[in-house]
PDB file of C-alpha atoms in Angstrom:
ATOM      1  CA  MET A   1       4.279 -21.043 -12.255  1.00 86.00           C
ATOM      2  CA  ILE A   2       2.646 -17.626 -12.178  1.00 97.00           C
ATOM      3  CA  ILE A   3      -0.445 -16.904 -10.026  1.00 98.00           C
ATOM      4  CA  ILE A   4      -2.128 -13.664 -10.534  1.00 98.00           C
ATOM      5  CA  SER A   5      -4.600 -12.282  -8.040  1.00 98.00           C
ATOM      6  CA  PRO A   6      -8.149 -11.772  -8.962  1.00 98.00           C
ATOM      7  CA  GLU A   7      -7.698  -7.946  -8.582  1.00 97.00           C
ATOM      8  CA  VAL A   8      -4.786  -7.702 -10.827  1.00 98.00           C
ATOM      9  CA  GLN A   9      -6.184 -10.322 -13.464  1.00 98.00           C
ATOM     10  CA  GLN A  10      -9.401  -8.023 -13.680  1.00 98.00           C
ATOM     11  CA  ALA A  11      -7.192  -4.988 -14.249  1.00 98.00           C
ATOM     12  CA  LEU A  12      -5.185  -6.621 -16.838  1.00 98.00           C
ATOM     13  CA  ASP A  13      -8.209  -7.846 -18.595  1.00 97.00           C
ATOM     14  CA  ALA A  14      -9.767  -4.411 -18.518  1.00 96.00           C
ATOM     15  CA  ASN A  15      -6.419  -2.758 -19.446  1.00 95.00           C
ATOM     16  CA  LEU A  16      -6.464  -0.662 -16.321  1.00 97.00           C
ATOM     17  CA  PRO A  17      -3.286   0.952 -14.907  1.00 98.00           C
ATOM     18  CA  ILE A  18      -1.260  -1.297 -12.661  1.00 98.00           C
ATOM     19  CA  VAL A  19       1.898  -0.639 -10.661  1.00 98.00           C
ATOM     20  CA  ALA A  20       4.079  -3.661  -9.576  1.00 98.00           C
ATOM     21  CA  LEU A  21       5.687  -3.328  -6.063  1.00 98.00           C
ATOM     22  CA  GLU A  22       8.652  -5.687  -4.871  1.00 96.00           C
ATOM     23  CA  SER A  23       8.618  -7.799  -1.865  1.00 97.00           C
ATOM     24  CA  THR A  24      12.336  -7.442  -0.408  1.00 92.00           C
ATOM     25  CA  ILE A  25      11.200  -4.445   1.701  1.00 90.00           C
ATOM     26  CA  ILE A  26       8.821  -6.793   3.505  1.00 94.00           C
ATOM     27  CA  SER A  27      11.389  -9.560   4.180  1.00 93.00           C
ATOM     28  CA  HIS A  28      14.717  -7.774   4.203  1.00 85.00           C
ATOM     29  CA  GLY A  29      14.091  -3.902   4.470  1.00 75.00           C
ATOM     30  CA  MET A  30      12.282  -3.278   7.638  1.00 84.00           C
ATOM     31  CA  PRO A  31      11.593  -5.096  10.908  1.00 86.00           C
ATOM     32  CA  TRP A  32       8.161  -6.636  11.807  1.00 92.00           C
ATOM     33  CA  PRO A  33       5.435  -5.190  12.096  1.00 93.00           C
ATOM     34  CA  GLN A  34       6.481  -2.051  10.223  1.00 92.00           C
ATOM     35  CA  ASN A  35       7.459  -4.014   7.050  1.00 93.00           C
ATOM     36  CA  ALA A  36       3.683  -5.422   6.765  1.00 96.00           C
ATOM     37  CA  ILE A  37       2.243  -2.309   7.702  1.00 96.00           C
ATOM     38  CA  THR A  38       4.245  -0.225   5.208  1.00 95.00           C
ATOM     39  CA  ALA A  39       3.604  -2.694   2.438  1.00 97.00           C
ATOM     40  CA  LYS A  40      -0.096  -2.465   2.880  1.00 98.00           C
ATOM     41  CA  LEU A  41       0.063   1.400   3.065  1.00 97.00           C
ATOM     42  CA  VAL A  42       2.102   1.511  -0.213  1.00 98.00           C
ATOM     43  CA  GLU A  43      -0.744  -0.577  -1.785  1.00 98.00           C
ATOM     44  CA  ASP A  44      -3.153   1.857  -0.557  1.00 98.00           C
ATOM     45  CA  GLU A  45      -1.324   4.821  -2.044  1.00 98.00           C
ATOM     46  CA  VAL A  46      -1.478   3.081  -5.410  1.00 98.00           C
ATOM     47  CA  ARG A  47      -5.170   2.603  -5.216  1.00 98.00           C
ATOM     48  CA  LYS A  48      -5.747   6.129  -4.007  1.00 98.00           C
ATOM     49  CA  ASN A  49      -3.883   7.515  -7.148  1.00 98.00           C
ATOM     50  CA  GLY A  50      -6.008   5.458  -9.723  1.00 98.00           C
ATOM     51  CA  ALA A  51      -3.923   2.207 -10.217  1.00 98.00           C
ATOM     52  CA  VAL A  52      -4.129  -1.267  -8.994  1.00 98.00           C
ATOM     53  CA  PRO A  53      -1.117  -2.494  -6.856  1.00 98.00           C
ATOM     54  CA  ALA A  54       0.778  -5.815  -7.772  1.00 98.00           C
ATOM     55  CA  THR A  55       2.981  -6.729  -4.981  1.00 98.00           C
ATOM     56  CA  ILE A  56       5.182  -9.660  -6.315  1.00 98.00           C
ATOM     57  CA  ALA A  57       6.863 -12.521  -4.478  1.00 98.00           C
ATOM     58  CA  ILE A  58       7.396 -16.294  -4.732  1.00 98.00           C
ATOM     59  CA  ARG A  59       5.637 -18.659  -2.353  1.00 97.00           C
ATOM     60  CA  ASP A  60       5.988 -22.283  -2.424  1.00 96.00           C
ATOM     61  CA  GLY A  61       7.782 -22.169  -5.944  1.00 97.00           C
ATOM     62  CA  LYS A  62       4.922 -20.009  -7.340  1.00 98.00           C
ATOM     63  CA  CYS A  63       5.343 -16.468  -8.730  1.00 98.00           C
ATOM     64  CA  LEU A  64       2.593 -14.377  -7.012  1.00 98.00           C
ATOM     65  CA  VAL A  65       1.431 -11.208  -8.954  1.00 98.00           C
ATOM     66  CA  GLY A  66      -0.676  -9.552  -6.214  1.00 98.00           C
ATOM     67  CA  LEU A  67      -0.426 -10.637  -2.648  1.00 98.00           C
ATOM     68  CA  ARG A  68      -3.213 -11.162  -0.091  1.00 97.00           C
ATOM     69  CA  ASP A  69      -2.781  -9.703   3.374  1.00 96.00           C
ATOM     70  CA  GLU A  70      -1.887 -12.918   4.725  1.00 97.00           C
ATOM     71  CA  ASP A  71       1.060 -13.321   2.189  1.00 97.00           C
ATOM     72  CA  ILE A  72       2.345 -10.025   3.183  1.00 98.00           C
ATOM     73  CA  ASP A  73       2.120 -11.068   6.876  1.00 97.00           C
ATOM     74  CA  TYR A  74       3.780 -14.290   6.148  1.00 97.00           C
ATOM     75  CA  LEU A  75       6.708 -12.581   4.294  1.00 97.00           C
ATOM     76  CA  GLY A  76       7.007 -10.014   7.005  1.00 96.00           C
ATOM     77  CA  GLN A  77       7.269 -12.576   9.941  1.00 96.00           C
ATOM     78  CA  THR A  78       8.919 -15.724   8.455  1.00 95.00           C
ATOM     79  CA  PRO A  79      12.765 -15.858   9.168  1.00 90.00           C
ATOM     80  CA  ASP A  80      15.216 -16.777   6.499  1.00 88.00           C
ATOM     81  CA  VAL A  81      12.862 -15.980   3.534  1.00 95.00           C
ATOM     82  CA  TRP A  82      15.092 -16.039   0.369  1.00 95.00           C
ATOM     83  CA  LYS A  83      16.177 -12.682  -1.070  1.00 93.00           C
ATOM     84  CA  VAL A  84      15.498 -13.597  -4.785  1.00 96.00           C
ATOM     85  CA  SER A  85      17.408 -12.157  -7.767  1.00 94.00           C
ATOM     86  CA  LEU A  86      17.338 -13.576 -11.258  1.00 94.00           C
ATOM     87  CA  ARG A  87      20.037 -16.132 -10.726  1.00 95.00           C
ATOM     88  CA  ASP A  88      17.973 -17.596  -7.720  1.00 96.00           C
ATOM     89  CA  MET A  89      14.550 -17.606  -9.389  1.00 97.00           C
ATOM     90  CA  PRO A  90      14.987 -21.325 -11.044  1.00 97.00           C
ATOM     91  CA  TYR A  91      16.273 -22.724  -7.802  1.00 98.00           C
ATOM     92  CA  ILE A  92      13.515 -21.208  -5.578  1.00 98.00           C
ATOM     93  CA  ILE A  93      10.813 -22.212  -8.012  1.00 97.00           C
ATOM     94  CA  ALA A  94      12.197 -26.001  -8.520  1.00 97.00           C
ATOM     95  CA  LYS A  95      12.582 -26.341  -4.823  1.00 97.00           C
ATOM     96  CA  LYS A  96       9.187 -24.843  -4.147  1.00 97.00           C
ATOM     97  CA  LEU A  97      10.677 -22.394  -1.766  1.00 97.00           C
ATOM     98  CA  THR A  98       9.578 -18.873  -0.624  1.00 97.00           C
ATOM     99  CA  GLY A  99      11.279 -15.737  -1.579  1.00 97.00           C
ATOM    100  CA  ALA A 100      11.004 -12.095  -1.513  1.00 97.00           C
ATOM    101  CA  THR A 101      11.911 -10.662  -5.019  1.00 97.00           C
ATOM    102  CA  THR A 102      14.669  -7.920  -5.683  1.00 94.00           C
ATOM    103  CA  VAL A 103      14.172  -5.217  -8.294  1.00 96.00           C
ATOM    104  CA  ALA A 104      15.666  -7.522 -10.914  1.00 97.00           C
ATOM    105  CA  ALA A 105      13.338 -10.417 -10.181  1.00 97.00           C
ATOM    106  CA  THR A 106      10.304  -8.233  -9.769  1.00 98.00           C
ATOM    107  CA  MET A 107      10.804  -6.530 -12.938  1.00 98.00           C
ATOM    108  CA  ARG A 108      11.203  -9.938 -14.869  1.00 98.00           C
ATOM    109  CA  ILE A 109       7.882 -11.189 -13.288  1.00 98.00           C
ATOM    110  CA  ALA A 110       6.054  -8.018 -13.985  1.00 98.00           C
ATOM    111  CA  SER A 111       7.108  -8.125 -17.343  1.00 98.00           C
ATOM    112  CA  MET A 112       5.864 -11.746 -17.790  1.00 98.00           C
ATOM    113  CA  ALA A 113       2.562 -10.608 -16.509  1.00 98.00           C
ATOM    114  CA  GLY A 114       2.279  -7.686 -18.886  1.00 98.00           C
ATOM    115  CA  ILE A 115       2.917  -4.829 -16.092  1.00 98.00           C
ATOM    116  CA  LYS A 116       4.819  -1.821 -17.495  1.00 98.00           C
ATOM    117  CA  ILE A 117       5.362   0.475 -14.469  1.00 98.00           C
ATOM    118  CA  PHE A 118       7.106  -0.506 -11.122  1.00 98.00           C
ATOM    119  CA  ALA A 119       7.603   1.438  -7.855  1.00 98.00           C
ATOM    120  CA  THR A 120      10.484   0.681  -5.395  1.00 97.00           C
ATOM    121  CA  GLY A 121      12.595   2.355  -2.893  1.00 93.00           C
ATOM    122  CA  GLY A 122      15.840   2.505  -4.593  1.00 91.00           C
ATOM    123  CA  ILE A 123      17.565   0.440  -7.199  1.00 94.00           C
ATOM    124  CA  GLY A 124      20.602  -1.664  -6.749  1.00 89.00           C
ATOM    125  CA  GLY A 125      23.703  -0.695  -8.803  1.00 91.00           C
ATOM    126  CA  VAL A 126      27.500  -0.573  -8.697  1.00 93.00           C
ATOM    127  CA  HIS A 127      28.798  -1.099  -5.051  1.00 83.00           C
ATOM    128  CA  ARG A 128      31.428   0.882  -3.552  1.00 83.00           C
ATOM    129  CA  GLY A 129      34.815  -0.949  -4.111  1.00 81.00           C
ATOM    130  CA  ALA A 130      33.446  -2.736  -7.256  1.00 80.00           C
ATOM    131  CA  THR A 131      36.731  -2.058  -9.218  1.00 78.00           C
ATOM    132  CA  GLU A 132      38.105  -4.757  -6.604  1.00 78.00           C
ATOM    133  CA  THR A 133      34.963  -6.837  -5.963  1.00 75.00           C
ATOM    134  CA  MET A 134      33.024  -6.657  -9.194  1.00 84.00           C
ATOM    135  CA  ASP A 135      29.908  -6.401  -7.028  1.00 84.00           C
ATOM    136  CA  ILE A 136      27.316  -4.987  -9.574  1.00 90.00           C
ATOM    137  CA  SER A 137      23.701  -5.608  -8.848  1.00 91.00           C
ATOM    138  CA  ALA A 138      21.688  -7.793 -11.531  1.00 93.00           C
ATOM    139  CA  ASP A 139      18.961  -4.858 -11.288  1.00 95.00           C
ATOM    140  CA  LEU A 140      21.225  -2.915 -13.876  1.00 96.00           C
ATOM    141  CA  THR A 141      21.502  -5.738 -16.339  1.00 96.00           C
ATOM    142  CA  GLU A 142      17.909  -6.588 -16.060  1.00 97.00           C
ATOM    143  CA  MET A 143      17.005  -2.860 -16.716  1.00 98.00           C
ATOM    144  CA  ALA A 144      18.915  -3.105 -19.921  1.00 97.00           C
ATOM    145  CA  HIS A 145      16.465  -5.646 -21.356  1.00 95.00           C
ATOM    146  CA  THR A 146      13.200  -5.444 -19.662  1.00 98.00           C
ATOM    147  CA  ASN A 147      10.451  -2.995 -20.666  1.00 98.00           C
ATOM    148  CA  VAL A 148       9.342  -2.075 -17.249  1.00 98.00           C
ATOM    149  CA  ALA A 149       9.840   1.564 -15.931  1.00 98.00           C
ATOM    150  CA  ILE A 150      11.126   1.961 -12.510  1.00 98.00           C
ATOM    151  CA  VAL A 151      10.212   4.807 -10.152  1.00 98.00           C
ATOM    152  CA  ALA A 152      12.782   4.932  -7.302  1.00 98.00           C
ATOM    153  CA  ALA A 153      14.426   7.579  -4.972  1.00 95.00           C
ATOM    154  CA  GLY A 154      17.433   7.340  -7.216  1.00 90.00           C
ATOM    155  CA  VAL A 155      20.263   4.979  -6.362  1.00 86.00           C
ATOM    156  CA  LYS A 156      20.735   3.642  -2.862  1.00 77.00           C
ATOM    157  CA  SER A 157      22.967   6.068  -1.100  1.00 77.00           C
ATOM    158  CA  ILE A 158      25.242   2.887   0.005  1.00 81.00           C
ATOM    159  CA  LEU A 159      26.429   2.430  -3.550  1.00 87.00           C
ATOM    160  CA  ASP A 160      28.752   4.219  -5.861  1.00 92.00           C
ATOM    161  CA  ILE A 161      26.398   6.665  -7.398  1.00 94.00           C
ATOM    162  CA  GLY A 162      28.728   7.966 -10.005  1.00 95.00           C
ATOM    163  CA  LEU A 163      29.705   4.542 -11.342  1.00 95.00           C
ATOM    164  CA  THR A 164      26.131   3.535 -11.353  1.00 96.00           C
ATOM    165  CA  LEU A 165      24.965   6.487 -13.617  1.00 97.00           C
ATOM    166  CA  GLU A 166      27.869   5.601 -15.808  1.00 97.00           C
ATOM    167  CA  TYR A 167      26.728   1.923 -16.195  1.00 97.00           C
ATOM    168  CA  LEU A 168      23.250   3.021 -16.780  1.00 97.00           C
ATOM    169  CA  GLU A 169      24.410   5.210 -19.441  1.00 97.00           C
ATOM    170  CA  THR A 170      26.410   2.652 -21.261  1.00 97.00           C
ATOM    171  CA  SER A 171      23.326   0.334 -21.127  1.00 97.00           C
ATOM    172  CA  GLY A 172      21.234   2.888 -22.878  1.00 97.00           C
ATOM    173  CA  ILE A 173      18.881   3.268 -19.925  1.00 98.00           C
ATOM    174  CA  PRO A 174      17.303   6.762 -19.810  1.00 98.00           C
ATOM    175  CA  VAL A 175      17.581   8.452 -16.261  1.00 98.00           C
ATOM    176  CA  VAL A 176      15.200  11.095 -15.796  1.00 98.00           C
ATOM    177  CA  THR A 177      14.662  13.053 -12.480  1.00 98.00           C
ATOM    178  CA  TYR A 178      11.225  14.097 -11.420  1.00 98.00           C
ATOM    179  CA  GLY A 179      10.863  17.965 -10.673  1.00 98.00           C
ATOM    180  CA  GLN A 180      14.562  18.824 -10.170  1.00 98.00           C
ATOM    181  CA  ASP A 181      17.970  18.814 -11.838  1.00 98.00           C
ATOM    182  CA  ALA A 182      19.852  17.120  -8.968  1.00 97.00           C
ATOM    183  CA  PHE A 183      20.018  13.393  -8.978  1.00 97.00           C
ATOM    184  CA  PRO A 184      18.646  12.215  -5.720  1.00 95.00           C
ATOM    185  CA  SER A 185      20.398   9.642  -3.450  1.00 91.00           C
ATOM    186  CA  PHE A 186      17.608   7.659  -1.470  1.00 89.00           C
ATOM    187  CA  TYR A 187      17.627   9.465   1.854  1.00 88.00           C
ATOM    188  CA  SER A 188      18.623  12.847   0.527  1.00 91.00           C
ATOM    189  CA  SER A 189      17.224  14.656  -2.657  1.00 94.00           C
ATOM    190  CA  LYS A 190      20.908  15.391  -3.599  1.00 92.00           C
ATOM    191  CA  SER A 191      23.840  13.201  -4.528  1.00 92.00           C
ATOM    192  CA  GLY A 192      26.439  15.512  -5.678  1.00 91.00           C
ATOM    193  CA  PHE A 193      25.640  14.438  -9.292  1.00 95.00           C
ATOM    194  CA  GLN A 194      23.257  16.288 -11.915  1.00 97.00           C
ATOM    195  CA  SER A 195      20.532  14.217 -13.398  1.00 98.00           C
ATOM    196  CA  PRO A 196      21.054  13.433 -17.062  1.00 97.00           C
ATOM    197  CA  LEU A 197      17.404  14.277 -17.723  1.00 98.00           C
ATOM    198  CA  ARG A 198      14.671  16.166 -16.004  1.00 98.00           C
ATOM    199  CA  MET A 199      10.709  16.060 -16.520  1.00 98.00           C
ATOM    200  CA  ASP A 200       8.099  17.736 -14.341  1.00 98.00           C
ATOM    201  CA  THR A 201       4.876  15.908 -14.880  1.00 98.00           C
ATOM    202  CA  PRO A 202       3.431  12.326 -14.943  1.00 98.00           C
ATOM    203  CA  GLN A 203       2.191  13.194 -18.375  1.00 98.00           C
ATOM    204  CA  GLU A 204       5.709  14.021 -19.796  1.00 98.00           C
ATOM    205  CA  LEU A 205       7.148  10.819 -18.332  1.00 98.00           C
ATOM    206  CA  ALA A 206       4.389   8.705 -19.874  1.00 98.00           C
ATOM    207  CA  SER A 207       5.207  10.255 -23.131  1.00 98.00           C
ATOM    208  CA  LEU A 208       8.844   9.348 -22.984  1.00 98.00           C
ATOM    209  CA  LEU A 209       7.955   5.662 -22.017  1.00 98.00           C
ATOM    210  CA  GLU A 210       5.480   5.651 -25.055  1.00 97.00           C
ATOM    211  CA  ALA A 211       8.180   7.024 -27.361  1.00 97.00           C
ATOM    212  CA  LYS A 212      10.893   4.726 -26.135  1.00 98.00           C
ATOM    213  CA  TRP A 213       9.007   1.550 -26.499  1.00 97.00           C
ATOM    214  CA  ASP A 214       7.304   2.581 -29.735  1.00 97.00           C
ATOM    215  CA  LEU A 215      10.812   3.201 -31.231  1.00 97.00           C
ATOM    216  CA  GLY A 216      11.646  -0.594 -30.270  1.00 97.00           C
ATOM    217  CA  LEU A 217      14.331   0.672 -27.770  1.00 98.00           C
ATOM    218  CA  ASN A 218      14.022  -2.073 -25.240  1.00 97.00           C
ATOM    219  CA  GLY A 219      14.808  -1.744 -21.651  1.00 98.00           C
ATOM    220  CA  SER A 220      13.792   0.339 -18.568  1.00 98.00           C
ATOM    221  CA  VAL A 221      13.720   3.987 -17.746  1.00 98.00           C
ATOM    222  CA  LEU A 222      14.848   5.012 -14.255  1.00 98.00           C
ATOM    223  CA  ILE A 223      12.565   7.711 -12.993  1.00 98.00           C
ATOM    224  CA  ALA A 224      14.267   9.202 -10.022  1.00 98.00           C
ATOM    225  CA  ASN A 225      11.687  10.779  -7.623  1.00 98.00           C
ATOM    226  CA  PRO A 226      13.202  12.618  -4.784  1.00 97.00           C
ATOM    227  CA  VAL A 227      12.489  11.696  -1.019  1.00 96.00           C
ATOM    228  CA  PRO A 228       9.850  14.397   0.306  1.00 96.00           C
ATOM    229  CA  LYS A 229      11.552  17.535   1.645  1.00 94.00           C
ATOM    230  CA  GLU A 230      10.106  16.940   5.165  1.00 95.00           C
ATOM    231  CA  PHE A 231      11.650  13.483   5.520  1.00 93.00           C
ATOM    232  CA  GLU A 232      14.858  14.017   3.820  1.00 91.00           C
ATOM    233  CA  MET A 233      18.081  13.582   5.720  1.00 87.00           C
ATOM    234  CA  GLU A 234      21.455  15.653   5.263  1.00 84.00           C
ATOM    235  CA  GLN A 235      23.765  13.948   2.657  1.00 79.00           C
ATOM    236  CA  GLU A 236      26.919  14.495   4.773  1.00 79.00           C
ATOM    237  CA  ALA A 237      25.327  13.010   7.949  1.00 80.00           C
ATOM    238  CA  ILE A 238      24.082   9.943   6.191  1.00 77.00           C
ATOM    239  CA  GLU A 239      27.489   9.485   4.492  1.00 80.00           C
ATOM    240  CA  VAL A 240      29.222   9.002   7.862  1.00 84.00           C
ATOM    241  CA  HIS A 241      26.643   6.413   8.958  1.00 79.00           C
ATOM    242  CA  ILE A 242      27.198   4.564   5.692  1.00 78.00           C
ATOM    243  CA  LEU A 243      30.978   4.525   6.020  1.00 81.00           C
ATOM    244  CA  ASN A 244      30.662   3.203   9.528  1.00 85.00           C
ATOM    245  CA  ALA A 245      28.226   0.507   8.428  1.00 79.00           C
ATOM    246  CA  LEU A 246      30.564  -0.542   5.582  1.00 77.00           C
ATOM    247  CA  LYS A 247      33.561  -0.855   7.956  1.00 83.00           C
ATOM    248  CA  GLU A 248      31.445  -2.955  10.115  1.00 85.00           C
ATOM    249  CA  ALA A 249      30.237  -5.254   7.188  1.00 79.00           C
ATOM    250  CA  ASP A 250      33.817  -5.642   6.244  1.00 80.00           C
ATOM    251  CA  LYS A 251      34.901  -6.435   9.700  1.00 85.00           C
ATOM    252  CA  LEU A 252      32.143  -9.226   9.895  1.00 85.00           C
ATOM    253  CA  HIS A 253      32.843 -10.428   6.371  1.00 82.00           C
ATOM    254  CA  ILE A 254      29.508  -9.842   5.189  1.00 83.00           C
ATOM    255  CA  LYS A 255      29.401 -10.243   1.222  1.00 76.00           C
ATOM    256  CA  GLY A 256      27.062 -10.428  -1.730  1.00 70.00           C
ATOM    257  CA  LYS A 257      23.276 -10.057  -1.366  1.00 68.00           C
ATOM    258  CA  GLU A 258      23.548  -9.777   2.494  1.00 76.00           C
ATOM    259  CA  VAL A 259      25.175  -6.531   2.230  1.00 74.00           C
ATOM    260  CA  THR A 260      22.365  -4.202   1.465  1.00 72.00           C
ATOM    261  CA  PRO A 261      19.861  -5.427   4.203  1.00 75.00           C
ATOM    262  CA  PHE A 262      22.795  -5.319   6.687  1.00 80.00           C
ATOM    263  CA  LEU A 263      23.712  -1.776   5.871  1.00 74.00           C
ATOM    264  CA  LEU A 264      20.172  -0.520   5.802  1.00 72.00           C
ATOM    265  CA  LYS A 265      19.503  -1.981   9.264  1.00 76.00           C
ATOM    266  CA  ALA A 266      22.862  -0.687  10.698  1.00 78.00           C
ATOM    267  CA  ILE A 267      22.004   2.870   9.328  1.00 77.00           C
ATOM    268  CA  ALA A 268      18.405   2.652  10.767  1.00 73.00           C
ATOM    269  CA  GLU A 269      20.034   1.724  14.352  1.00 78.00           C
ATOM    270  CA  HIS A 270      22.587   4.451  14.135  1.00 73.00           C
ATOM    271  CA  THR A 271      20.055   7.172  13.100  1.00 74.00           C
ATOM    272  CA  HIS A 272      17.615   6.046  15.751  1.00 64.00           C
ATOM    273  CA  GLY A 273      14.885   5.211  13.219  1.00 71.00           C
ATOM    274  CA  GLU A 274      15.196   8.426  11.384  1.00 79.00           C
ATOM    275  CA  SER A 275      16.264   6.622   8.088  1.00 80.00           C
ATOM    276  CA  LEU A 276      13.621   4.131   8.393  1.00 84.00           C
ATOM    277  CA  GLU A 277      11.067   6.828   8.590  1.00 90.00           C
ATOM    278  CA  ALA A 278      12.521   8.519   5.529  1.00 89.00           C
ATOM    279  CA  ASN A 279      12.562   5.019   3.766  1.00 90.00           C
ATOM    280  CA  ILE A 280       8.824   4.567   4.357  1.00 93.00           C
ATOM    281  CA  ALA A 281       8.093   8.207   3.192  1.00 95.00           C
ATOM    282  CA  LEU A 282       9.941   7.794  -0.071  1.00 96.00           C
ATOM    283  CA  ILE A 283       8.458   4.433  -0.964  1.00 96.00           C
ATOM    284  CA  LYS A 284       4.872   5.746  -0.467  1.00 97.00           C
ATOM    285  CA  ASN A 285       5.876   8.850  -2.519  1.00 98.00           C
ATOM    286  CA  ASN A 286       7.289   6.528  -5.238  1.00 98.00           C
ATOM    287  CA  ALA A 287       4.061   4.567  -5.426  1.00 98.00           C
ATOM    288  CA  LYS A 288       2.119   7.758  -5.740  1.00 98.00           C
ATOM    289  CA  ILE A 289       4.092   9.290  -8.733  1.00 98.00           C
ATOM    290  CA  ALA A 290       4.218   5.584 -10.321  1.00 98.00           C
ATOM    291  CA  SER A 291       0.363   5.308 -10.199  1.00 98.00           C
ATOM    292  CA  GLN A 292       0.096   8.854 -11.643  1.00 98.00           C
ATOM    293  CA  ILE A 293       2.512   7.750 -14.513  1.00 98.00           C
ATOM    294  CA  ALA A 294       0.549   4.452 -15.057  1.00 98.00           C
ATOM    295  CA  VAL A 295      -2.806   6.305 -15.328  1.00 98.00           C
ATOM    296  CA  ALA A 296      -1.266   8.902 -17.892  1.00 98.00           C
ATOM    297  CA  LEU A 297       0.272   6.001 -19.818  1.00 97.00           C
ATOM    298  CA  HIS A 298      -3.147   4.175 -19.822  1.00 94.00           C
ATOM    299  CA  GLN A 299      -4.630   7.336 -21.104  1.00 91.00           C
ATOM    300  CA  LYS A 300      -2.302   7.411 -24.095  1.00 76.00           C
ATOM    301  CA  LEU A 301      -2.945   3.684 -25.033  1.00 68.00           C
TER     302      LEU A 301
END
C-alpha cells in the first residue's frame, strides 16, 4: 500500500533528515506547467539545504512517498485528479485511483513512513462562515494527533484566521512564528493577530519539537514562516480579492473541498499572477526552513 522511493528509503535507513511535501499544489494549486516546475524547484530547495525531499501522492491506489519526475508531470497534467483528504483515502486506495494529498493526508502518510517534518504553503483551517456551515478542515483534527511538524506561511488568508488560531489552541497544538511576533497570513507577513509563540532559529525549533514529543505530547507543531518580504502582498489589497472571490464562489454554489482551489485560482487571476508568484516564493521558503529544522533535529537524535 505504501511505496517508498529508493532515495527516501536510503535516507530512512541511514536516519538522514527528510522533509515531506504535499501534492495538491501540483494538481489543484497551480496551472500546468508552473505546477510541475514549482514542485521540482521545491524538491531542489530541500536538497540544497541538506535534507531529502519526499513528495507524497496516491497513484493507482498506492501511497507514494517520494515521486519520480514523471509522477509529478502526470499529476500536473491529468485532469480530474482527486483532492485526497483523510476521509477519501480508503476509497481512493480501494478503487485504485490517483489523488493529490492534502495537508491531512500527507501528514498521515508521512507519519506512517517515519517522517517528522513537512513543508507546505499554508494549512487549511476554519472557513469563513463556519458558524453556519461547520466547514472546518480535517488538517486541524489531524494535527491534533499526528507527530509531524508543519512549516507553512501561516493559515491561508481565505480562512477565518482568528477562529483557526482558537481551534489550534483548544487542540493543544503549539503555534510558533519564525523570526517575528506577528502571525502571518499566507500572502502577507501580517494577519492582524499576534503569534502565540516566537522562535528565531531552526535549532530552537528543533529543540521544541524534541521536548514536545519526548514529553509524550502527541500532535503537530505549526511553524509559521512568513512569506519573503520582496514577494509579500498588502493585506488590505488581498482581502478585497478574497471577498470578491468568496462572493463568486457562493454565487456558483461551490462547496466543500472545491472552495480552496477555486478561491486561489480566482485570486491569481484578479491579481494578474502576483499571488501565484508569492505562492511559489513562500513554498520554496518553507521548504528551506523545514530542511534546516530537519537537519537540526537530526543532529539532536
